[in-house]
Short mmCIF file of the C-alpha atoms (twelve columns), coordinates in Angstrom:
data_MODEL
# 
_entry.id   MODEL 
# 
loop_
_atom_site.group_PDB 
_atom_site.id 
_atom_site.type_symbol 
_atom_site.label_atom_id 
_atom_site.label_alt_id 
_atom_site.label_comp_id 
_atom_site.label_asym_id 
_atom_site.label_seq_id 
_atom_site.Cartn_x 
_atom_site.Cartn_y 
_atom_site.Cartn_z 
_atom_site.pdbx_PDB_model_num 
ATOM 1   C CA . MET A 1   -47.401 -33.540 62.037  1 
ATOM 2   C CA . ASP A 2   -49.080 -32.315 58.809  1 
ATOM 3   C CA . GLU A 3   -48.103 -33.423 55.310  1 
ATOM 4   C CA . PHE A 4   -46.088 -30.252 54.694  1 
ATOM 5   C CA . SER A 5   -44.060 -30.698 57.842  1 
ATOM 6   C CA . MET A 6   -43.292 -34.292 57.048  1 
ATOM 7   C CA . ASN A 7   -41.906 -33.449 53.509  1 
ATOM 8   C CA . ALA A 8   -40.178 -30.164 54.401  1 
ATOM 9   C CA . PRO A 9   -36.366 -30.441 54.657  1 
ATOM 10  C CA . GLY A 10  -34.759 -30.052 57.996  1 
ATOM 11  C CA . ASP A 11  -31.564 -28.168 58.922  1 
ATOM 12  C CA . ALA A 12  -29.393 -31.139 57.981  1 
ATOM 13  C CA . ASP A 13  -30.904 -31.266 54.493  1 
ATOM 14  C CA . TYR A 14  -30.324 -27.523 53.955  1 
ATOM 15  C CA . LYS A 15  -26.684 -27.845 55.044  1 
ATOM 16  C CA . ARG A 16  -26.135 -30.827 52.777  1 
ATOM 17  C CA . ARG A 17  -27.638 -29.061 49.721  1 
ATOM 18  C CA . ASP A 18  -25.670 -25.891 50.536  1 
ATOM 19  C CA . PHE A 19  -22.475 -27.900 50.660  1 
ATOM 20  C CA . ILE A 20  -23.206 -29.544 47.275  1 
ATOM 21  C CA . ALA A 21  -24.003 -26.182 45.631  1 
ATOM 22  C CA . SER A 22  -20.801 -24.651 46.996  1 
ATOM 23  C CA . ALA A 23  -18.784 -27.597 45.757  1 
ATOM 24  C CA . LEU A 24  -20.301 -27.300 42.299  1 
ATOM 25  C CA . ARG A 25  -19.520 -23.567 42.162  1 
ATOM 26  C CA . ALA A 26  -15.929 -24.231 43.206  1 
ATOM 27  C CA . ALA A 27  -15.548 -26.982 40.616  1 
ATOM 28  C CA . PHE A 28  -16.884 -24.688 37.877  1 
ATOM 29  C CA . ALA A 29  -14.515 -21.903 38.870  1 
ATOM 30  C CA . THR A 30  -11.572 -24.318 38.864  1 
ATOM 31  C CA . SER A 31  -12.481 -25.615 35.420  1 
ATOM 32  C CA . MET A 32  -12.468 -22.051 34.037  1 
ATOM 33  C CA . VAL A 33  -8.935  -21.335 35.206  1 
ATOM 34  C CA . GLY A 34  -7.449  -23.241 32.301  1 
ATOM 35  C CA . ILE A 35  -9.423  -21.320 29.697  1 
ATOM 36  C CA . PRO A 36  -7.401  -18.368 28.346  1 
ATOM 37  C CA . VAL A 37  -9.017  -15.000 28.847  1 
ATOM 38  C CA . LEU A 38  -8.190  -14.208 25.209  1 
ATOM 39  C CA . THR A 39  -10.436 -17.057 24.053  1 
ATOM 40  C CA . MET A 40  -13.374 -15.770 26.059  1 
ATOM 41  C CA . ALA A 41  -12.914 -12.186 24.933  1 
ATOM 42  C CA . SER A 42  -11.460 -12.724 21.470  1 
ATOM 43  C CA . LYS A 43  -14.505 -11.414 19.714  1 
ATOM 44  C CA . HIS A 44  -14.034 -8.120  21.531  1 
ATOM 45  C CA . ILE A 45  -10.325 -7.630  20.707  1 
ATOM 46  C CA . ALA A 46  -10.053 -9.157  17.240  1 
ATOM 47  C CA . PRO A 47  -7.681  -7.193  14.968  1 
ATOM 48  C CA . LYS A 48  -9.387  -4.590  12.848  1 
ATOM 49  C CA . ILE A 49  -9.402  -5.513  9.166   1 
ATOM 50  C CA . ASN A 50  -11.566 -2.777  7.651   1 
ATOM 51  C CA . TYR A 51  -9.192  0.171   7.748   1 
ATOM 52  C CA . SER A 52  -9.761  3.381   5.838   1 
ATOM 53  C CA . VAL A 53  -6.894  5.525   4.582   1 
ATOM 54  C CA . GLN A 54  -7.607  7.969   7.398   1 
ATOM 55  C CA . ASP A 55  -7.500  5.148   9.971   1 
ATOM 56  C CA . ILE A 56  -3.977  4.277   8.816   1 
ATOM 57  C CA . ILE A 57  -2.861  7.907   8.813   1 
ATOM 58  C CA . ASP A 58  -4.230  8.392   12.343  1 
ATOM 59  C CA . ILE A 59  -2.354  5.306   13.605  1 
ATOM 60  C CA . ILE A 60  0.888   6.697   12.155  1 
ATOM 61  C CA . LEU A 61  0.398   10.249  13.445  1 
ATOM 62  C CA . LYS A 62  -0.088  8.988   17.007  1 
ATOM 63  C CA . GLU A 63  3.622   8.089   16.939  1 
ATOM 64  C CA . ILE A 64  4.803   11.504  15.654  1 
ATOM 65  C CA . PRO A 65  5.608   14.188  18.260  1 
ATOM 66  C CA . GLY A 66  3.493   17.303  17.682  1 
ATOM 67  C CA . ALA A 67  1.375   15.750  14.910  1 
ATOM 68  C CA . PRO A 68  -0.728  16.710  13.097  1 
ATOM 69  C CA . PHE A 69  1.272   19.701  11.842  1 
ATOM 70  C CA . ALA A 70  -0.484  22.930  10.928  1 
ATOM 71  C CA . GLU A 71  1.622   23.213  7.772   1 
ATOM 72  C CA . THR A 72  3.002   20.201  5.936   1 
ATOM 73  C CA . VAL A 73  3.414   18.773  2.440   1 
ATOM 74  C CA . ASP A 74  2.253   15.423  3.827   1 
ATOM 75  C CA . THR A 75  -1.218  15.441  2.308   1 
ATOM 76  C CA . ILE A 76  -3.294  13.106  0.151   1 
ATOM 77  C CA . LYS A 77  -2.283  13.550  -3.504  1 
ATOM 78  C CA . SER A 78  -4.881  11.266  -5.106  1 
ATOM 79  C CA . GLY A 79  -7.875  9.241   -3.952  1 
ATOM 80  C CA . SER A 80  -9.623  9.910   -0.642  1 
ATOM 81  C CA . ALA A 81  -9.225  9.597   3.111   1 
ATOM 82  C CA . GLY A 82  -12.358 7.474   3.374   1 
ATOM 83  C CA . GLN A 83  -11.238 4.790   0.933   1 
ATOM 84  C CA . HIS A 84  -11.202 1.217   2.258   1 
ATOM 85  C CA . VAL A 85  -7.594  -0.064  2.236   1 
ATOM 86  C CA . THR A 86  -6.902  -3.409  0.540   1 
ATOM 87  C CA . GLY A 87  -3.115  -3.222  0.860   1 
ATOM 88  C CA . ILE A 88  -0.308  -0.715  1.336   1 
ATOM 89  C CA . VAL A 89  2.846   0.018   -0.664  1 
ATOM 90  C CA . THR A 90  5.662   2.165   0.725   1 
ATOM 91  C CA . THR A 91  8.153   3.756   -1.653  1 
ATOM 92  C CA . MET A 92  10.368  6.772   -2.269  1 
ATOM 93  C CA . PHE A 93  8.739   8.087   -5.451  1 
ATOM 94  C CA . PRO A 94  5.288   6.933   -6.652  1 
ATOM 95  C CA . THR A 95  6.475   6.304   -10.194 1 
ATOM 96  C CA . LEU A 96  4.337   4.751   -12.913 1 
ATOM 97  C CA . ARG A 97  6.123   1.440   -12.334 1 
ATOM 98  C CA . VAL A 98  5.400   1.579   -8.593  1 
ATOM 99  C CA . ILE A 99  1.733   2.422   -9.239  1 
ATOM 100 C CA . LYS A 100 1.375   -0.508  -11.655 1 
ATOM 101 C CA . GLU A 101 3.036   -2.865  -9.183  1 
ATOM 102 C CA . ALA A 102 0.694   -1.685  -6.410  1 
ATOM 103 C CA . ALA A 103 -2.284  -2.385  -8.679  1 
ATOM 104 C CA . ARG A 104 -0.893  -5.837  -9.563  1 
ATOM 105 C CA . ILE A 105 -0.670  -6.888  -5.899  1 
ATOM 106 C CA . ARG A 106 -4.056  -5.299  -5.135  1 
ATOM 107 C CA . ALA A 107 -2.669  -2.575  -2.869  1 
ATOM 108 C CA . ASN A 108 -4.685  0.616   -3.211  1 
ATOM 109 C CA . PHE A 109 -2.801  2.871   -0.770  1 
ATOM 110 C CA . ILE A 110 0.683   4.172   -1.598  1 
ATOM 111 C CA . ILE A 111 2.692   5.956   1.092   1 
ATOM 112 C CA . ALA A 112 5.459   7.856   -0.705  1 
ATOM 113 C CA . HIS A 113 8.296   9.883   0.764   1 
ATOM 114 C CA . GLU A 114 8.660   12.267  -2.177  1 
ATOM 115 C CA . PRO A 115 6.305   14.194  -4.484  1 
ATOM 116 C CA . THR A 116 3.897   12.588  -6.908  1 
ATOM 117 C CA . PHE A 117 3.670   15.446  -9.403  1 
ATOM 118 C CA . TYR A 118 7.248   16.656  -9.797  1 
ATOM 119 C CA . ASN A 119 7.304   19.607  -7.410  1 
ATOM 120 C CA . HIS A 120 7.670   19.851  -3.634  1 
ATOM 121 C CA . ALA A 121 4.100   20.961  -2.920  1 
ATOM 122 C CA . ASP A 122 2.546   18.762  -5.645  1 
ATOM 123 C CA . ASP A 123 1.014   21.947  -7.024  1 
ATOM 124 C CA . LEU A 124 -0.959  20.982  -10.128 1 
ATOM 125 C CA . ASN A 125 -1.645  24.565  -11.194 1 
ATOM 126 C CA . TRP A 126 1.550   24.882  -13.200 1 
ATOM 127 C CA . THR A 127 1.295   21.346  -14.609 1 
ATOM 128 C CA . GLU A 128 -2.402  21.443  -15.372 1 
ATOM 129 C CA . LYS A 129 -1.913  20.779  -19.127 1 
ATOM 130 C CA . ASN A 130 1.107   18.517  -18.700 1 
ATOM 131 C CA . LYS A 131 0.556   15.225  -20.553 1 
ATOM 132 C CA . VAL A 132 2.767   13.221  -18.177 1 
ATOM 133 C CA . VAL A 133 0.833   14.515  -15.169 1 
ATOM 134 C CA . LYS A 134 -2.500  13.764  -16.833 1 
ATOM 135 C CA . ASN A 135 -1.349  10.227  -17.634 1 
ATOM 136 C CA . LYS A 136 -0.307  9.641   -14.023 1 
ATOM 137 C CA . ILE A 137 -3.613  10.952  -12.658 1 
ATOM 138 C CA . LYS A 138 -5.494  8.721   -15.102 1 
ATOM 139 C CA . LEU A 139 -3.526  5.640   -14.005 1 
ATOM 140 C CA . LEU A 140 -4.167  6.357   -10.315 1 
ATOM 141 C CA . ASP A 141 -7.868  6.910   -10.958 1 
ATOM 142 C CA . GLU A 142 -8.214  3.735   -13.045 1 
ATOM 143 C CA . HIS A 143 -6.856  1.617   -10.198 1 
ATOM 144 C CA . HIS A 144 -8.560  3.634   -7.428  1 
ATOM 145 C CA . ILE A 145 -5.233  4.241   -5.684  1 
ATOM 146 C CA . THR A 146 -4.803  6.793   -2.927  1 
ATOM 147 C CA . VAL A 147 -1.355  8.381   -2.534  1 
ATOM 148 C CA . TRP A 148 -0.294  10.041  0.711   1 
ATOM 149 C CA . ARG A 149 3.040   11.769  1.057   1 
ATOM 150 C CA . PHE A 150 5.059   10.897  4.154   1 
ATOM 151 C CA . HIS A 151 7.970   13.304  4.228   1 
ATOM 152 C CA . ASP A 152 7.785   15.801  7.087   1 
ATOM 153 C CA . TYR A 153 6.340   13.271  9.515   1 
ATOM 154 C CA . ILE A 154 8.886   10.485  9.062   1 
ATOM 155 C CA . HIS A 155 11.718  12.981  9.513   1 
ATOM 156 C CA . SER A 156 9.983   14.150  12.719  1 
ATOM 157 C CA . MET A 157 9.716   10.749  14.410  1 
ATOM 158 C CA . LYS A 158 11.423  10.359  17.795  1 
ATOM 159 C CA . GLN A 159 14.312  9.047   15.745  1 
ATOM 160 C CA . ASP A 160 14.261  10.236  12.132  1 
ATOM 161 C CA . GLY A 161 12.844  7.197   10.320  1 
ATOM 162 C CA . ILE A 162 14.805  7.773   7.125   1 
ATOM 163 C CA . ARG A 163 18.105  8.090   8.967   1 
ATOM 164 C CA . LYS A 164 17.274  5.031   11.082  1 
ATOM 165 C CA . GLY A 165 16.626  2.942   7.989   1 
ATOM 166 C CA . VAL A 166 19.930  3.967   6.422   1 
ATOM 167 C CA . LEU A 167 21.869  3.263   9.629   1 
ATOM 168 C CA . GLU A 168 20.302  -0.189  9.946   1 
ATOM 169 C CA . MET A 169 20.973  -1.141  6.337   1 
ATOM 170 C CA . ALA A 170 24.574  0.097   6.563   1 
ATOM 171 C CA . GLY A 171 25.039  -1.716  9.884   1 
ATOM 172 C CA . TRP A 172 26.025  1.505   11.630  1 
ATOM 173 C CA . GLN A 173 23.428  1.693   14.435  1 
ATOM 174 C CA . GLN A 174 26.046  1.090   17.113  1 
ATOM 175 C CA . TYR A 175 28.097  4.094   15.987  1 
ATOM 176 C CA . GLU A 176 25.363  6.649   16.603  1 
ATOM 177 C CA . GLN A 177 25.287  8.443   19.940  1 
ATOM 178 C CA . ALA A 178 22.094  10.132  21.125  1 
ATOM 179 C CA . GLY A 179 22.166  13.862  20.500  1 
ATOM 180 C CA . GLU A 180 25.415  13.686  18.531  1 
ATOM 181 C CA . PRO A 181 25.329  14.549  14.788  1 
ATOM 182 C CA . ILE A 182 28.575  12.709  14.037  1 
ATOM 183 C CA . LEU A 183 29.072  8.948   13.731  1 
ATOM 184 C CA . LYS A 184 32.399  7.636   15.012  1 
ATOM 185 C CA . LEU A 185 33.285  4.616   12.874  1 
ATOM 186 C CA . PRO A 186 36.293  2.320   13.077  1 
ATOM 187 C CA . LYS A 187 39.046  4.096   11.146  1 
ATOM 188 C CA . THR A 188 39.119  3.084   7.485   1 
ATOM 189 C CA . SER A 189 40.057  4.532   4.102   1 
ATOM 190 C CA . LEU A 190 37.647  6.639   2.079   1 
ATOM 191 C CA . LYS A 191 37.783  3.934   -0.604  1 
ATOM 192 C CA . ASN A 192 36.765  1.204   1.863   1 
ATOM 193 C CA . LEU A 193 33.974  3.408   3.198   1 
ATOM 194 C CA . ILE A 194 32.637  3.934   -0.315  1 
ATOM 195 C CA . ASP A 195 32.794  0.210   -1.099  1 
ATOM 196 C CA . HIS A 196 30.866  -0.579  2.083   1 
ATOM 197 C CA . LEU A 197 28.132  1.947   1.272   1 
ATOM 198 C CA . LYS A 198 27.778  0.696   -2.291  1 
ATOM 199 C CA . SER A 199 27.524  -2.902  -1.110  1 
ATOM 200 C CA . SER A 200 25.237  -2.447  1.900   1 
ATOM 201 C CA . LEU A 201 22.898  0.123   0.320   1 
ATOM 202 C CA . HIS A 202 22.924  -1.550  -3.121  1 
ATOM 203 C CA . ILE A 203 24.254  1.522   -4.931  1 
ATOM 204 C CA . THR A 204 26.094  1.140   -8.233  1 
ATOM 205 C CA . HIS A 205 27.878  4.505   -8.421  1 
ATOM 206 C CA . VAL A 206 28.623  7.467   -6.155  1 
ATOM 207 C CA . LYS A 207 30.185  10.895  -6.669  1 
ATOM 208 C CA . VAL A 208 33.227  11.741  -4.570  1 
ATOM 209 C CA . ILE A 209 35.384  14.723  -3.734  1 
ATOM 210 C CA . GLY A 210 38.444  13.676  -1.756  1 
ATOM 211 C CA . ASP A 211 41.502  11.438  -1.515  1 
ATOM 212 C CA . LEU A 212 40.521  7.757   -1.674  1 
ATOM 213 C CA . ALA A 213 43.459  6.848   0.574   1 
ATOM 214 C CA . GLN A 214 42.376  9.298   3.296   1 
ATOM 215 C CA . LEU A 215 41.571  7.687   6.646   1 
ATOM 216 C CA . CYS A 216 38.013  8.368   7.833   1 
ATOM 217 C CA . GLU A 217 36.576  8.027   11.332  1 
ATOM 218 C CA . ARG A 218 34.233  10.946  12.006  1 
ATOM 219 C CA . VAL A 219 31.307  10.758  9.581   1 
ATOM 220 C CA . ALA A 220 28.424  13.182  9.016   1 
ATOM 221 C CA . LEU A 221 25.447  11.338  7.485   1 
ATOM 222 C CA . MET A 222 22.755  13.499  5.842   1 
ATOM 223 C CA . PRO A 223 20.535  11.397  3.513   1 
ATOM 224 C CA . GLY A 224 18.337  13.092  0.943   1 
ATOM 225 C CA . ALA A 225 18.628  16.733  -0.033  1 
ATOM 226 C CA . VAL A 226 18.664  18.857  3.119   1 
ATOM 227 C CA . GLY A 227 20.103  21.816  1.221   1 
ATOM 228 C CA . GLY A 228 23.454  23.521  0.903   1 
ATOM 229 C CA . GLN A 229 23.059  25.709  3.961   1 
ATOM 230 C CA . LYS A 230 22.575  22.776  6.348   1 
ATOM 231 C CA . GLN A 231 25.251  20.672  4.667   1 
ATOM 232 C CA . ILE A 232 27.846  23.450  4.728   1 
ATOM 233 C CA . SER A 233 26.931  24.457  8.287   1 
ATOM 234 C CA . MET A 234 27.450  20.856  9.423   1 
ATOM 235 C CA . VAL A 235 30.942  20.770  7.897   1 
ATOM 236 C CA . GLU A 236 31.847  24.174  9.293   1 
ATOM 237 C CA . LYS A 237 30.780  23.283  12.828  1 
ATOM 238 C CA . GLU A 238 31.788  19.610  13.128  1 
ATOM 239 C CA . VAL A 239 34.659  19.300  10.595  1 
ATOM 240 C CA . PRO A 240 33.974  15.585  9.868   1 
ATOM 241 C CA . ASP A 241 36.409  13.439  7.924   1 
ATOM 242 C CA . VAL A 242 33.646  12.845  5.390   1 
ATOM 243 C CA . LEU A 243 30.193  14.239  4.661   1 
ATOM 244 C CA . ILE A 244 27.775  11.667  3.189   1 
ATOM 245 C CA . VAL A 245 24.696  13.104  1.482   1 
ATOM 246 C CA . GLY A 246 21.994  12.080  -0.929  1 
ATOM 247 C CA . GLU A 247 22.006  15.093  -3.193  1 
ATOM 248 C CA . VAL A 248 23.657  18.531  -3.468  1 
ATOM 249 C CA . HIS A 249 23.350  21.664  -5.509  1 
ATOM 250 C CA . GLU A 250 26.686  21.379  -7.253  1 
ATOM 251 C CA . TRP A 251 27.128  25.131  -7.158  1 
ATOM 252 C CA . GLU A 252 26.775  25.118  -3.355  1 
ATOM 253 C CA . THR A 253 28.077  22.185  -1.280  1 
ATOM 254 C CA . ALA A 254 30.318  20.642  -3.946  1 
ATOM 255 C CA . GLU A 255 32.137  23.903  -4.627  1 
ATOM 256 C CA . TYR A 256 32.425  24.623  -0.902  1 
ATOM 257 C CA . ILE A 257 34.055  21.223  -0.264  1 
ATOM 258 C CA . ARG A 258 36.424  21.706  -3.203  1 
ATOM 259 C CA . ASP A 259 37.611  25.090  -1.941  1 
ATOM 260 C CA . ALA A 260 37.693  23.938  1.683   1 
ATOM 261 C CA . ARG A 261 39.981  21.027  0.815   1 
ATOM 262 C CA . ALA A 262 42.214  23.291  -1.233  1 
ATOM 263 C CA . ALA A 263 42.536  25.477  1.886   1 
ATOM 264 C CA . GLY A 264 43.527  22.505  4.065   1 
ATOM 265 C CA . SER A 265 40.183  21.086  5.294   1 
ATOM 266 C CA . PRO A 266 40.156  17.289  5.812   1 
ATOM 267 C CA . THR A 267 36.483  16.850  4.858   1 
ATOM 268 C CA . SER A 268 35.688  14.689  1.835   1 
ATOM 269 C CA . LEU A 269 32.268  14.413  0.196   1 
ATOM 270 C CA . ILE A 270 30.313  11.312  -0.872  1 
ATOM 271 C CA . ILE A 271 27.121  11.861  -2.879  1 
ATOM 272 C CA . LEU A 272 24.975  8.714   -2.894  1 
ATOM 273 C CA . GLY A 273 22.032  9.928   -4.963  1 
ATOM 274 C CA . HIS A 274 18.771  11.276  -3.573  1 
ATOM 275 C CA . SER A 275 16.464  8.310   -4.106  1 
ATOM 276 C CA . VAL A 276 18.864  5.529   -3.096  1 
ATOM 277 C CA . SER A 277 20.014  7.445   -0.012  1 
ATOM 278 C CA . GLU A 278 16.518  7.561   1.520   1 
ATOM 279 C CA . GLU A 279 14.896  4.379   0.176   1 
ATOM 280 C CA . PRO A 280 16.162  2.318   3.171   1 
ATOM 281 C CA . GLY A 281 14.093  4.572   5.436   1 
ATOM 282 C CA . MET A 282 10.854  3.782   3.619   1 
ATOM 283 C CA . LYS A 283 11.695  0.078   3.710   1 
ATOM 284 C CA . TRP A 284 12.262  0.354   7.475   1 
ATOM 285 C CA . PHE A 285 8.960   2.238   7.796   1 
ATOM 286 C CA . ALA A 286 7.034   -0.643  6.179   1 
ATOM 287 C CA . GLU A 287 8.488   -3.010  8.784   1 
ATOM 288 C CA . TRP A 288 7.689   -0.537  11.576  1 
ATOM 289 C CA . LEU A 289 4.071   -0.077  10.476  1 
ATOM 290 C CA . GLN A 290 3.123   -3.710  9.766   1 
ATOM 291 C CA . PRO A 291 2.583   -4.832  13.415  1 
ATOM 292 C CA . LYS A 292 0.368   -1.808  14.046  1 
ATOM 293 C CA . ILE A 293 -2.193  -2.818  11.418  1 
ATOM 294 C CA . PRO A 294 -2.587  -6.620  11.429  1 
ATOM 295 C CA . GLY A 295 -4.665  -7.939  8.594   1 
ATOM 296 C CA . ILE A 296 -3.389  -5.433  6.021   1 
ATOM 297 C CA . LYS A 297 -0.362  -6.465  3.956   1 
ATOM 298 C CA . ILE A 298 2.369   -3.830  3.619   1 
ATOM 299 C CA . THR A 299 4.880   -4.168  0.782   1 
ATOM 300 C CA . HIS A 300 7.900   -1.990  0.132   1 
ATOM 301 C CA . VAL A 301 8.385   -1.343  -3.594  1 
ATOM 302 C CA . GLY A 302 11.596  0.567   -4.240  1 
ATOM 303 C CA . SER A 303 11.409  3.274   -6.872  1 
ATOM 304 C CA . GLY A 304 15.134  2.791   -7.553  1 
ATOM 305 C CA . ASP A 305 17.816  4.997   -9.041  1 
ATOM 306 C CA . PRO A 306 16.383  6.953   -11.995 1 
ATOM 307 C CA . PHE A 307 19.801  7.173   -13.691 1 
ATOM 308 C CA . THR A 308 21.667  4.778   -15.941 1 
ATOM 309 C CA . TRP A 309 25.412  5.248   -15.457 1 
ATOM 310 C CA . ILE A 310 27.505  5.055   -18.648 1 
# 
């Protein structure tokens, strides 16, 4: 037998080494079972931190049926889509106070429900020499703040985000039925209903047309300023005990309700105020958006009621 033959392993040696290798592979596989997959792949699924304004907008629009819209007032009013986002503020109106607060907390992206420059389309052509407008633009530029309006889109969510926020803050979610425009609340007086709204929505004063002792059960809730035609059509079709709105043209809805009641209609009117009636929706939106963009702080800064009641 030559030297090679004497040192070459036989069948028994091969089987023994094969068995040891298999055992080692099995032991390795078993040891890996306890290691979370997330730990092994964390570097591949780490939350994105470097968001641009457009990244945030795209994340939001994915949740809006039919978005992006061909025509909308929801456009960037200052700054740029490519700006790196350091923090987000949601609000009703991007007032000077809100802008300064955003700058203080190092948030450079404001998502506002209502206009920045005092008209629905934020058309600067007719305010081009306006000192207040110029001052606002200067402040936004100094702090490198981008403002994006979020009006049409939030109202077009699967459930209107503004309405949802108001219902949650008022504690009325359970009284809404899918597809039904009217809330059916436990029967209470108009006075008690007003007190509840003032307390839950943090409103100091409301305007009312109606009998405070009237019992209310069927409620039409229309935050904001949807316009006289929609408000009056709602009352005509549904005949609620009370219509709750944010704002009216006094020469439209208010006069209609006054004459309707004089003719025997049971419908009363509660006017909350435009800003305070929709602010809960933008607060709800901040809570809705936060989990979708981890790593970016979202703060709701209320613009508040512009009026002092005397």
